Amino acid sequence: MKVRIIIQIAGPDGEPFMGFGVVCLLERIKKLRSINLAAKDMRMSYAKAHHILKSLEKHLGRKMLIRRRGGADRGGAELTTFADNFLARYAEYRAGVKKYAEKEFSGFLKSLKARKA
């Protein structure tokens, strides 16, 4: 058996605004330098990706992207320094939670086995 952890960050209203999907979207934007291409890569509409990003920025109170409008020069987007740092810290946080959960789950399984005997 394995423990499976799903981490979401919720706002004051209890609605989640940050989780695995948002991380994937930000990582794809970083790689592809485009909200539109990142959304397509995730089989998501641009409108949904835009809504997710606006919600994230609203809840964090910080800009996550530097956006360039389209046109002849073709637009694009890149992560702000804050967004890059946020992703790195969030990855560390997730790894720490996972490590803790696995340790606790291992102890839980051992306690179950001890009670069988």
CSV table of C-alpha atoms in Angstrom, one decimal:
chain,number,residue,atom,x,y,z
A,1,MET,CA,0.0,0.0,0.0
A,2,LYS,CA,1.0,3.6,-0.6
A,3,VAL,CA,-0.3,6.8,0.8
A,4,ARG,CA,-1.4,9.3,-1.9
A,5,ILE,CA,-1.4,13.0,-0.9
A,6,ILE,CA,-3.3,15.7,-2.8
A,7,ILE,CA,-2.3,19.2,-1.7
A,8,GLN,CA,-4.5,22.2,-2.5
A,9,ILE,CA,-4.3,25.7,-1.2
A,10,ALA,CA,-7.7,27.3,-0.6
A,11,GLY,CA,-8.8,30.9,-0.1
A,12,PRO,CA,-10.8,32.3,2.8
A,13,ASP,CA,-13.9,31.1,1.1
A,14,GLY,CA,-12.6,27.5,1.2
A,15,GLU,CA,-12.4,27.3,-2.6
A,16,PRO,CA,-9.0,25.9,-3.8
A,17,PHE,CA,-7.0,28.1,-6.0
A,18,MET,CA,-3.7,26.2,-6.1
A,19,GLY,CA,-2.9,22.6,-6.7
A,20,PHE,CA,-1.2,20.2,-9.1
A,21,GLY,CA,-3.0,21.5,-12.2
A,22,VAL,CA,-2.0,25.0,-11.5
A,23,VAL,CA,1.6,23.9,-11.1
A,24,CYS,CA,1.4,22.0,-14.4
A,25,LEU,CA,0.0,25.1,-16.1
A,26,LEU,CA,2.7,27.4,-14.8
A,27,GLU,CA,5.5,24.9,-15.7
A,28,ARG,CA,4.2,24.6,-19.2
A,29,ILE,CA,3.9,28.4,-19.6
A,30,LYS,CA,7.6,28.6,-18.4
A,31,LYS,CA,8.6,26.0,-21.0
A,32,LEU,CA,6.4,27.2,-23.9
A,33,ARG,CA,6.4,30.9,-23.1
A,34,SER,CA,2.7,31.1,-24.0
A,35,ILE,CA,-0.5,30.8,-22.1
A,36,ASN,CA,-2.3,29.6,-25.3
A,37,LEU,CA,0.3,26.9,-26.1
A,38,ALA,CA,0.4,25.8,-22.4
A,39,ALA,CA,-3.4,25.5,-22.4
A,40,LYS,CA,-3.5,23.6,-25.6
A,41,ASP,CA,-0.8,21.2,-24.3
A,42,MET,CA,-3.1,20.5,-21.3
A,43,ARG,CA,-6.2,20.2,-23.5
A,44,MET,CA,-7.7,23.2,-21.7
A,45,SER,CA,-9.3,26.2,-23.2
A,46,TYR,CA,-7.4,29.5,-23.1
A,47,ALA,CA,-10.3,31.1,-21.2
A,48,LYS,CA,-10.1,28.4,-18.5
A,49,ALA,CA,-6.3,28.9,-18.2
A,50,HIS,CA,-6.7,32.7,-18.1
A,51,HIS,CA,-9.4,32.3,-15.3
A,52,ILE,CA,-7.1,30.0,-13.3
A,53,LEU,CA,-4.2,32.4,-13.6
A,54,LYS,CA,-6.3,35.4,-12.6
A,55,SER,CA,-7.6,33.6,-9.6
A,56,LEU,CA,-4.1,32.6,-8.5
A,57,GLU,CA,-2.8,36.2,-8.9
A,58,LYS,CA,-5.9,37.5,-7.0
A,59,HIS,CA,-5.4,35.2,-4.1
A,60,LEU,CA,-1.6,35.6,-3.8
A,61,GLY,CA,-1.8,39.4,-4.4
A,62,ARG,CA,1.1,39.2,-6.9
A,63,LYS,CA,1.6,39.0,-10.6
A,64,MET,CA,2.7,35.6,-11.8
A,65,LEU,CA,3.2,36.4,-15.4
A,66,ILE,CA,4.7,39.0,-17.7
A,67,ARG,CA,2.4,39.0,-20.6
A,68,ARG,CA,3.1,40.3,-24.1
A,69,ARG,CA,0.2,41.0,-26.4
A,70,GLY,CA,-0.1,39.2,-29.7
A,71,GLY,CA,0.0,40.7,-33.2
A,72,ALA,CA,2.7,40.8,-35.8
A,73,ASP,CA,5.4,40.2,-33.1
A,74,ARG,CA,3.4,37.3,-31.6
A,75,GLY,CA,2.6,37.6,-28.0
A,76,GLY,CA,3.8,35.4,-25.2
A,77,ALA,CA,4.2,35.1,-21.5
A,78,GLU,CA,6.9,34.3,-19.0
A,79,LEU,CA,6.9,33.7,-15.3
A,80,THR,CA,7.8,36.6,-13.0
A,81,THR,CA,10.7,36.1,-10.5
A,82,PHE,CA,8.0,35.7,-7.8
A,83,ALA,CA,6.3,32.9,-9.7
A,84,ASP,CA,9.6,31.1,-10.3
A,85,ASN,CA,10.4,31.3,-6.6
A,86,PHE,CA,6.8,30.4,-5.7
A,87,LEU,CA,7.0,27.2,-7.8
A,88,ALA,CA,10.3,26.2,-6.3
A,89,ARG,CA,9.1,26.8,-2.7
A,90,TYR,CA,5.8,25.0,-3.5
A,91,ALA,CA,7.8,22.0,-4.8
A,92,GLU,CA,9.9,21.9,-1.6
A,93,TYR,CA,6.7,22.2,0.5
A,94,ARG,CA,5.1,19.3,-1.4
A,95,ALA,CA,8.2,17.1,-1.0
A,96,GLY,CA,8.3,17.8,2.7
A,97,VAL,CA,4.6,17.0,3.2
A,98,LYS,CA,5.0,13.8,1.1
A,99,LYS,CA,8.0,12.7,3.1
A,100,TYR,CA,6.2,13.3,6.4
A,101,ALA,CA,3.0,11.5,5.2
A,102,GLU,CA,5.0,8.5,4.0
A,103,LYS,CA,6.8,8.2,7.4
A,104,GLU,CA,3.5,8.5,9.3
A,105,PHE,CA,1.8,6.0,7.0
A,106,SER,CA,4.6,3.5,7.5
A,107,GLY,CA,4.1,3.8,11.2
A,108,PHE,CA,0.4,3.4,10.8
A,109,LEU,CA,0.9,0.2,8.7
A,110,LYS,CA,3.4,-1.2,11.3
A,111,SER,CA,0.9,-0.6,14.1
A,112,LEU,CA,-1.7,-2.5,12.1
A,113,LYS,CA,0.6,-5.5,11.7
A,114,ALA,CA,1.5,-5.4,15.4
A,115,ARG,CA,-2.1,-5.7,16.3
A,116,LYS,CA,-2.6,-8.7,14.1
A,117,ALA,CA,-0.2,-10.8,16.1
